[in-house]
Amino acid sequence: LVNSFLSIVSNTLVEGEELRFSKFGNFVIQDKAARVGRNPHTKEALIISRRKVIKFKPSPVLNKLVNKKLTGKN
């Protein structure tokens, strides 16, 4: 069941679609522009190519539950 769910989530994101789970959060795909980076060992400048990244934004309900658990408040 878990493997099937993760497969559906992965395939949906690969197709470029966003996922929204009520009271849990959203998985969104964002474009990152190309930029100049630096090799930490050699300090040499290099170009980091543009790419897509997956971001998760928790719902206010999930945030409230997590923070309630961490602070011990009701």
Tab-separated table of C-alpha atoms in Angstrom:
chain	number	residue	atom	x	y	z
A	1	LEU	CA	0.000	0.000	0.000
A	2	VAL	CA	2.784	2.415	0.955
A	3	ASN	CA	4.818	1.564	-2.152
A	4	SER	CA	1.771	2.131	-4.360
A	5	PHE	CA	1.092	5.502	-2.717
A	6	LEU	CA	4.714	6.630	-3.109
A	7	SER	CA	4.710	5.508	-6.726
A	8	ILE	CA	1.623	7.612	-7.450
A	9	VAL	CA	3.157	10.627	-5.680
A	10	SER	CA	6.450	10.224	-7.568
A	11	ASN	CA	4.769	9.813	-10.950
A	12	THR	CA	2.559	12.843	-10.374
A	13	LEU	CA	5.553	15.032	-9.493
A	14	VAL	CA	7.584	13.707	-12.446
A	15	GLU	CA	4.710	14.745	-14.738
A	16	GLY	CA	5.046	18.282	-13.376
A	17	GLU	CA	1.811	18.317	-11.394
A	18	GLU	CA	1.463	19.595	-7.846
A	19	LEU	CA	-0.020	17.510	-5.033
A	20	ARG	CA	-2.345	18.876	-2.388
A	21	PHE	CA	-3.317	16.856	0.665
A	22	SER	CA	-6.082	18.407	2.739
A	23	LYS	CA	-5.004	19.184	6.334
A	24	PHE	CA	-1.502	17.840	5.568
A	25	GLY	CA	0.239	20.069	3.021
A	26	ASN	CA	1.266	20.681	-0.571
A	27	PHE	CA	4.104	19.411	-2.728
A	28	VAL	CA	4.961	22.055	-5.317
A	29	ILE	CA	7.524	22.121	-8.109
A	30	GLN	CA	9.604	25.276	-8.479
A	31	ASP	CA	12.125	26.313	-11.100
A	32	LYS	CA	15.552	27.357	-9.845
A	33	ALA	CA	17.506	29.646	-12.143
A	34	ALA	CA	21.075	28.925	-13.166
A	35	ARG	CA	23.596	30.601	-10.908
A	36	VAL	CA	27.270	30.886	-10.176
A	37	GLY	CA	28.447	28.593	-7.396
A	38	ARG	CA	31.833	27.861	-5.914
A	39	ASN	CA	33.688	24.603	-5.319
A	40	PRO	CA	34.318	24.652	-1.537
A	41	HIS	CA	37.635	22.823	-1.864
A	42	THR	CA	39.244	24.727	-4.716
A	43	LYS	CA	37.233	27.988	-4.495
A	44	GLU	CA	36.819	27.725	-8.272
A	45	ALA	CA	33.668	29.397	-9.664
A	46	LEU	CA	31.313	27.154	-11.610
A	47	ILE	CA	27.862	27.385	-13.142
A	48	ILE	CA	25.074	25.506	-11.393
A	49	SER	CA	22.535	24.713	-14.105
A	50	ARG	CA	18.869	25.566	-13.845
A	51	ARG	CA	16.707	22.831	-12.420
A	52	LYS	CA	13.390	22.014	-10.838
A	53	VAL	CA	13.081	21.388	-7.111
A	54	ILE	CA	10.273	19.909	-5.044
A	55	LYS	CA	9.149	21.910	-2.034
A	56	PHE	CA	6.760	20.847	0.710
A	57	LYS	CA	4.592	23.423	2.445
A	58	PRO	CA	2.755	22.051	5.478
A	59	SER	CA	-0.852	23.056	6.029
A	60	PRO	CA	-1.715	25.395	8.909
A	61	VAL	CA	-3.475	22.436	10.581
A	62	LEU	CA	-0.306	20.295	10.482
A	63	ASN	CA	1.863	23.206	11.628
A	64	LYS	CA	-0.435	23.822	14.578
A	65	LEU	CA	-0.390	20.149	15.593
A	66	VAL	CA	3.413	19.920	15.385
A	67	ASN	CA	3.929	23.124	17.353
A	68	LYS	CA	1.389	22.082	19.968
A	69	LYS	CA	3.287	18.810	20.469
A	70	LEU	CA	6.670	20.570	20.663
A	71	THR	CA	5.557	23.234	23.131
A	72	GLY	CA	3.250	20.983	25.160
A	73	LYS	CA	0.445	23.562	24.824
A	74	ASN	CA	-3.151	22.691	23.942
